[in-house]
PDB file of C-alpha atoms and ligand atoms in Angstrom:
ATOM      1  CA  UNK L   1     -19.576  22.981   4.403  1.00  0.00           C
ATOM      2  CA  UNK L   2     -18.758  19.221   3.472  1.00  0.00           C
ATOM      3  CA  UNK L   3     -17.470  17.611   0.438  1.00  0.00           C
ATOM      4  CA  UNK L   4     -14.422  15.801  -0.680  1.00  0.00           C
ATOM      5  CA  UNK L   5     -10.760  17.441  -0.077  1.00  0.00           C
ATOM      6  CA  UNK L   6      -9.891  20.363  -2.437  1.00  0.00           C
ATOM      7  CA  UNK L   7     -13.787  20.857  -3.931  1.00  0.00           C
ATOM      8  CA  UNK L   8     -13.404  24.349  -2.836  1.00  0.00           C
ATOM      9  CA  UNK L   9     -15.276  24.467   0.424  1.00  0.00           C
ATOM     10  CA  UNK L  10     -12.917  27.482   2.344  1.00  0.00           C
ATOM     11  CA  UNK L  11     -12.801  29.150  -1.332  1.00  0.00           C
ATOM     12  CA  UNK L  12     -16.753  29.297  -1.702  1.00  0.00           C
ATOM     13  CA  UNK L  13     -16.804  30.918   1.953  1.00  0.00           C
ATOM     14  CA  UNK L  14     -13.971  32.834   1.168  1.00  0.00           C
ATOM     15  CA  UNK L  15     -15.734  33.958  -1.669  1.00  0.00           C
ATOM     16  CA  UNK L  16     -18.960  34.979   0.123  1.00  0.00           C
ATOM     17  CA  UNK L  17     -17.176  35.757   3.360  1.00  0.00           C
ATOM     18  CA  UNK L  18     -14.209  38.139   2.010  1.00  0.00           C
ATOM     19  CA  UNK L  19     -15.200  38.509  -1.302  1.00  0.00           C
ATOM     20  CA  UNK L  20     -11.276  37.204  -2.477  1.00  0.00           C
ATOM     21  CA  UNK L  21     -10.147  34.106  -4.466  1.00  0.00           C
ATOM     22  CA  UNK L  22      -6.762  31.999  -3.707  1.00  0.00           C
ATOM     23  CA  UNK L  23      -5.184  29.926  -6.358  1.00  0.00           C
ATOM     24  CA  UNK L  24      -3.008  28.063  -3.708  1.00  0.00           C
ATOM     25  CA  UNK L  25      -4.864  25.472  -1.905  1.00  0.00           C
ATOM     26  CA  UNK L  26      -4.071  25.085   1.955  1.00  0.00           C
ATOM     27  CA  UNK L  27      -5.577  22.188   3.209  1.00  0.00           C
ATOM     28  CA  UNK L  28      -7.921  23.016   6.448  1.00  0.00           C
ATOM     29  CA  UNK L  29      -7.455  21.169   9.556  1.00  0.00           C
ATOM     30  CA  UNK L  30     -10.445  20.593  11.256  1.00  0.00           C
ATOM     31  CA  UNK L  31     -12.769  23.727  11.383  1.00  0.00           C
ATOM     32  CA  UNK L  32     -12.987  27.294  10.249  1.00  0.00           C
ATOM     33  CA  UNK L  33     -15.495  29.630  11.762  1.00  0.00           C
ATOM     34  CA  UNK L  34     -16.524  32.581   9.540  1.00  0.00           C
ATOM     35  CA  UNK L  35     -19.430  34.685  10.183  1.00  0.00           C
ATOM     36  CA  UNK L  36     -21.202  36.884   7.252  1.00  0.00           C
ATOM     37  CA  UNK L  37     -24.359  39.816   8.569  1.00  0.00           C
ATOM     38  CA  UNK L  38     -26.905  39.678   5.507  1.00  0.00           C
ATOM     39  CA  UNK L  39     -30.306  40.718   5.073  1.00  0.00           C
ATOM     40  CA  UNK L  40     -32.753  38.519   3.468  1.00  0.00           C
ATOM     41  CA  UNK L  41     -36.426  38.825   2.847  1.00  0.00           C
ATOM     42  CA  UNK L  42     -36.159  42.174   4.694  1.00  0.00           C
ATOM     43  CA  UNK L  43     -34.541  40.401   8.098  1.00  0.00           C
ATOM     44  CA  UNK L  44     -31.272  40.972   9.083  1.00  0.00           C
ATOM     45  CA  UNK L  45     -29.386  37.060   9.552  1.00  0.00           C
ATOM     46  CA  UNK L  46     -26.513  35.920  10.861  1.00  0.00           C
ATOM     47  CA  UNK L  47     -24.877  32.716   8.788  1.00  0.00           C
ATOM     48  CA  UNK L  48     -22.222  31.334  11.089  1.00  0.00           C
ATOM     49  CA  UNK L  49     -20.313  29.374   8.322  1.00  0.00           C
ATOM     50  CA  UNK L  50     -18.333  25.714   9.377  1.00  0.00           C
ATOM     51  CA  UNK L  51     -15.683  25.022   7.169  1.00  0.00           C
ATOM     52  CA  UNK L  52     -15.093  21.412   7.848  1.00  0.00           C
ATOM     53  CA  UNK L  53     -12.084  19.584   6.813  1.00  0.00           C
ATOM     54  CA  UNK L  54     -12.328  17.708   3.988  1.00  0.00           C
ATOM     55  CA  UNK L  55     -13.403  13.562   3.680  1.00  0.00           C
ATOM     56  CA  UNK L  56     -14.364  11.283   1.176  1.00  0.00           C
ATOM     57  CA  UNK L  57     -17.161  10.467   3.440  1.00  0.00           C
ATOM     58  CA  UNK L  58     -19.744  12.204   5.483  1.00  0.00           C
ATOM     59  CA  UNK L  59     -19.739   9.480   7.815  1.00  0.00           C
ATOM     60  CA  UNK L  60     -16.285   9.912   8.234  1.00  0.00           C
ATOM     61  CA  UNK L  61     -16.643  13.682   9.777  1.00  0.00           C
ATOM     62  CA  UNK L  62     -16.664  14.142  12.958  1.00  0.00           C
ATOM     63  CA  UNK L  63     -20.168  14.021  14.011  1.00  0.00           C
ATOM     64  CA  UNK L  64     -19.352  16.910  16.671  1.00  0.00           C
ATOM     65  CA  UNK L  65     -18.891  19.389  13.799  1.00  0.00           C
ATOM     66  CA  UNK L  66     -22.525  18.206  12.316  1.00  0.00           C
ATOM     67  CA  UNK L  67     -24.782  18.264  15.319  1.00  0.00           C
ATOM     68  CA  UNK L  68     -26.739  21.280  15.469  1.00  0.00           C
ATOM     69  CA  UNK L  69     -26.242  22.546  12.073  1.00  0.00           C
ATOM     70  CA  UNK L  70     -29.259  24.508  10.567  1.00  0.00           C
ATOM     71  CA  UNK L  71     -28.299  23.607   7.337  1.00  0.00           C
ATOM     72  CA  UNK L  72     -25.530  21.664   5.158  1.00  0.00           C
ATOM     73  CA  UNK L  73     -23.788  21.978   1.888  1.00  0.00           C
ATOM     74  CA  UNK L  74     -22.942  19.385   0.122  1.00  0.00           C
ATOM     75  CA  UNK L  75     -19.872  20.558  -2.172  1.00  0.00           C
ATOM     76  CA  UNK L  76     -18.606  18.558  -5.250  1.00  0.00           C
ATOM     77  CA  UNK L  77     -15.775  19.479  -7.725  1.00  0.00           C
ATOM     78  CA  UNK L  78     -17.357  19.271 -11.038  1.00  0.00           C
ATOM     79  CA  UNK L  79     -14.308  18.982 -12.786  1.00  0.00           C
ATOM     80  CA  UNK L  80     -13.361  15.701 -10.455  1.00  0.00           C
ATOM     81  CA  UNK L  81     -15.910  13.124 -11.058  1.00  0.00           C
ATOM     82  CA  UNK L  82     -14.541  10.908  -8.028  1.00  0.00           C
ATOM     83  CA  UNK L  83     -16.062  14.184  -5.872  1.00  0.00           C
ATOM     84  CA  UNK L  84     -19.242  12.682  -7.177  1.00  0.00           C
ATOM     85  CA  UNK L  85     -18.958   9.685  -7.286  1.00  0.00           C
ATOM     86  CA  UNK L  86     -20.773   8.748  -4.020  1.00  0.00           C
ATOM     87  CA  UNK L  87     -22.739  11.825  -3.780  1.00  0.00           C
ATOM     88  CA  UNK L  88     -26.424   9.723  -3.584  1.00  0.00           C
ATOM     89  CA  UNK L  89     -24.907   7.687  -0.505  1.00  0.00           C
ATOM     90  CA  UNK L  90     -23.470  10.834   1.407  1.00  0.00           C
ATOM     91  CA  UNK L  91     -26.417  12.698   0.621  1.00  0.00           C
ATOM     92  CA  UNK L  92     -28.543   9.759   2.208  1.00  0.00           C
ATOM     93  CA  UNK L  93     -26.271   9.509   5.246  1.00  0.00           C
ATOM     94  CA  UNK L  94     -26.616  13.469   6.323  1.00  0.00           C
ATOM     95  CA  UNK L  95     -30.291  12.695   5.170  1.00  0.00           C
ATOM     96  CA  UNK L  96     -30.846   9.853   8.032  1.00  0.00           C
ATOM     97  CA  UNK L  97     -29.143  10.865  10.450  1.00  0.00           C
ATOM     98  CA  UNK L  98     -30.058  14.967  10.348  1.00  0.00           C
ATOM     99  CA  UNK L  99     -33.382  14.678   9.080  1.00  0.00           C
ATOM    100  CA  UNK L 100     -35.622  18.228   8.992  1.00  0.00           C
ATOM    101  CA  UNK L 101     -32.169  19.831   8.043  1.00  0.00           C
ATOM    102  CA  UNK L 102     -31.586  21.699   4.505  1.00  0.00           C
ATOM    103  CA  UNK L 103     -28.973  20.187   2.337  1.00  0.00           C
ATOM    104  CA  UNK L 104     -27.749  22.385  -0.743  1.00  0.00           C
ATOM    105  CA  UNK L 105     -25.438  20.796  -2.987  1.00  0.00           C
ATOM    106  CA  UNK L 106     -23.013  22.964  -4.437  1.00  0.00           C
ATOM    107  CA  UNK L 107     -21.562  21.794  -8.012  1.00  0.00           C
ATOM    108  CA  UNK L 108     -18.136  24.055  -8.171  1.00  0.00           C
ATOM    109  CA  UNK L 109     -15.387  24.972 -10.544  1.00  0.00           C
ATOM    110  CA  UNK L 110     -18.197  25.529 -13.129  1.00  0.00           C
ATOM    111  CA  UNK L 111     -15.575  27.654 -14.536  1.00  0.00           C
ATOM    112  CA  UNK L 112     -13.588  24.711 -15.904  1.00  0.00           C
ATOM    113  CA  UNK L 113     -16.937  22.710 -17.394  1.00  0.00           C
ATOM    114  CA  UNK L 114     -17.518  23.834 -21.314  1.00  0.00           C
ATOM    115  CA  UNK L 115     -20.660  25.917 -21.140  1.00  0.00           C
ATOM    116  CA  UNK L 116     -22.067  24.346 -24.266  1.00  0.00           C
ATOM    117  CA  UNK L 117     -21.734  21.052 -22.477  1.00  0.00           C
ATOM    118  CA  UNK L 118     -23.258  22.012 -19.217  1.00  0.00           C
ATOM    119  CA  UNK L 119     -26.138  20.515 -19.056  1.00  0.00           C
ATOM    120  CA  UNK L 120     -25.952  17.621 -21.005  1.00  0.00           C
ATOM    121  CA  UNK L 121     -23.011  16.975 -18.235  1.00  0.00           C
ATOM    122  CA  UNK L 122     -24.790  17.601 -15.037  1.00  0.00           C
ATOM    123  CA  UNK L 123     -27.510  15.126 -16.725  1.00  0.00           C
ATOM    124  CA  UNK L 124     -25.109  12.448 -17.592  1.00  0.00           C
ATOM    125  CA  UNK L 125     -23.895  12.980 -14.319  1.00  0.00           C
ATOM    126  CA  UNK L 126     -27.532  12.591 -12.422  1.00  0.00           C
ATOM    127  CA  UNK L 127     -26.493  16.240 -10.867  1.00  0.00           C
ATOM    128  CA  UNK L 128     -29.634  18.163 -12.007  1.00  0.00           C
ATOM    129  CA  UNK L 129     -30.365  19.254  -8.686  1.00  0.00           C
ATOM    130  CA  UNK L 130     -27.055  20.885  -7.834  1.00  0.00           C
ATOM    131  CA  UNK L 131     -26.566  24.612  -8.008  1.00  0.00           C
ATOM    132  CA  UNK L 132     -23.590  25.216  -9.913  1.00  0.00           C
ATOM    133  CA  UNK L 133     -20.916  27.260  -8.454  1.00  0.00           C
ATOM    134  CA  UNK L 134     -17.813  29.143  -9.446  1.00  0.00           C
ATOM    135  CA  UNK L 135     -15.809  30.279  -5.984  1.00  0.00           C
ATOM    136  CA  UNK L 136     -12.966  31.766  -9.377  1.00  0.00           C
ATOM    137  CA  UNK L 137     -15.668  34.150 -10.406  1.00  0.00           C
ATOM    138  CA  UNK L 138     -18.514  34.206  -8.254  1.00  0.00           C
ATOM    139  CA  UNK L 139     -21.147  32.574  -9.879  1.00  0.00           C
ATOM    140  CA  UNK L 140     -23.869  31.484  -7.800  1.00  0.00           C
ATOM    141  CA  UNK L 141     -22.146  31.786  -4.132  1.00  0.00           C
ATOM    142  CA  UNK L 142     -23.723  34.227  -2.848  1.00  0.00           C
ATOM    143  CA  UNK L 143     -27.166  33.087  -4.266  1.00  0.00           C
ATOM    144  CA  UNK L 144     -26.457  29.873  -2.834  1.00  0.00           C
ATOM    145  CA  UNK L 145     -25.964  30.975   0.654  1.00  0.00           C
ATOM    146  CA  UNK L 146     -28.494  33.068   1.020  1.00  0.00           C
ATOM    147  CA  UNK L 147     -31.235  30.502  -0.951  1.00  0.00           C
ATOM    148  CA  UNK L 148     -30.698  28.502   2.523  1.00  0.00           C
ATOM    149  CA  UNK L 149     -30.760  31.233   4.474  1.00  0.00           C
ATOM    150  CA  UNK L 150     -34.135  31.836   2.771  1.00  0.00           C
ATOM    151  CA  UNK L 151     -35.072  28.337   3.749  1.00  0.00           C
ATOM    152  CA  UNK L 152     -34.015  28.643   7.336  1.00  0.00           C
ATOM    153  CA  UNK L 153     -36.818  31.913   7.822  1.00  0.00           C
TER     154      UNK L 153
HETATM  155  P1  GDP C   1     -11.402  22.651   0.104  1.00  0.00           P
HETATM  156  O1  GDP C   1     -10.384  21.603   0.427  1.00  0.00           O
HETATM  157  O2  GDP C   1     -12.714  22.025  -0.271  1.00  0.00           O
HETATM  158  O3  GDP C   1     -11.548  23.676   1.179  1.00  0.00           O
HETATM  159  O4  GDP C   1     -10.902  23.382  -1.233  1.00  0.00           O
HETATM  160  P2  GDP C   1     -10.186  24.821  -1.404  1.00  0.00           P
HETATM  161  O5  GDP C   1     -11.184  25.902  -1.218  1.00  0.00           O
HETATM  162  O6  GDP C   1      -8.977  24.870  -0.557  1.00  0.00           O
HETATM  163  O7  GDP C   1      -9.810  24.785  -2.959  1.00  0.00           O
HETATM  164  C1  GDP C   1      -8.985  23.790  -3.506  1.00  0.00           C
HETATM  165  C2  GDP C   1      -8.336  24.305  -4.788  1.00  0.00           C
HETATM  166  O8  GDP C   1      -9.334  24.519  -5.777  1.00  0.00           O
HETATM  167  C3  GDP C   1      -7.609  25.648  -4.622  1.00  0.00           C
HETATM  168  O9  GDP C   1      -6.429  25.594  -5.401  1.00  0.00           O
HETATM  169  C4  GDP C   1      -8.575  26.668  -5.166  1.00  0.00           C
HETATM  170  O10 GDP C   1      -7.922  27.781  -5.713  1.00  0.00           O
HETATM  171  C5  GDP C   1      -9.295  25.869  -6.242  1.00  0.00           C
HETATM  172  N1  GDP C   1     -10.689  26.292  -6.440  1.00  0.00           N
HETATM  173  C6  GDP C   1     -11.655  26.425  -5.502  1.00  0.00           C
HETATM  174  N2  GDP C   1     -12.826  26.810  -6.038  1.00  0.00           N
HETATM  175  C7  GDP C   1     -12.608  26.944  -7.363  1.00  0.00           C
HETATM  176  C8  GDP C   1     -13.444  27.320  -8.477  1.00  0.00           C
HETATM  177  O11 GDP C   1     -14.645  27.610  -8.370  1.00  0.00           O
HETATM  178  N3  GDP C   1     -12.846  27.314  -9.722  1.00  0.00           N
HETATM  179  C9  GDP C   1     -11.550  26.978  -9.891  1.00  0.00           C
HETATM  180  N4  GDP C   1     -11.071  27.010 -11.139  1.00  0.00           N
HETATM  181  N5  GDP C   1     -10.731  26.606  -8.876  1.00  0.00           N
HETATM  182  C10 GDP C   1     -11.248  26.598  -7.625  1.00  0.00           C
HETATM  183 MG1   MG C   2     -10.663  23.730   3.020  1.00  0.00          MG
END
């Protein structure tokens, strides 16, 4: 899980994990484990979730945390534009340097973006390609998840 500080990264797997939601926000300090059983495509997989700490820059992570990930999501706040703002760049970095590995971006806190503005706001925004993601109510997560999991088979 990477993305920008407060995007919602240990929400989403708290979400999918625990099925629960926190208002409060408690920073994380460098990495949460969290493992979820599911069953995809008739096989039985285990998703050993990394909840990274948050940066405003992939390249800023501590590479230790990245190597030998089977596959990354990217999370952005979509109600926090500077989340965004670099997206392309970070995207390119994890790109380069883990090439061969899945990258999902996750666009979160749909909840707070007017539905009858959606689109026309993920198109302004050149974020077409995210998935958009509610960790408040569920939208998406656990499709999300277990689209990369689909991937990884
Ligand atoms: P992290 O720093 O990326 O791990 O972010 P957190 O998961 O700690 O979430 C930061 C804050 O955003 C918390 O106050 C959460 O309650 C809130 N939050 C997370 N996901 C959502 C969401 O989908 N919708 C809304 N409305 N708030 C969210
Ligand atoms: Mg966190």
């Amino acid at each position: 899980m990477l993305g920008h500080f407060g995007v919602g990264k240990t929400s989403l797997v708290r979400r999918y994990v625990d099925a629960a939601f926190d208002e409060d926000y408690l920073v994380t300090l460098g990495v949460q484990v969290k493992k979820k059983d599911v069953t995809v495509d008739d096989q039985n997989v285990s998703l050993i979730i990394w909840d990274v700490e948050g940066n405003r820059s992939v390249s800023q992570t501590r590479q230790s945390y990245l190597v030998g990930s089977s596959a990354f999501v990217y999370v952005i706040d979509l109600s926090r534009p500077e989340t965004f703002e670099f997206l392309n760049d970070n995207l390119e970095f994890i790109t380069s340097n883990y090439p061969d590995v899945p990258i999902q971006v996750f666009g979160n806190k749909v909840d707070l973006i007017d539905d009858d503005n959606l689109d026309e706001y993920l198109e302004k925004n050149k974020l077409t390609s995210a998935l958009v993601t509610s960790a408040k109510n569920g939208q998406n997560v656990a499709l999300g998840f277990e689209n990369l999991a689909i991937q990884l088979l």
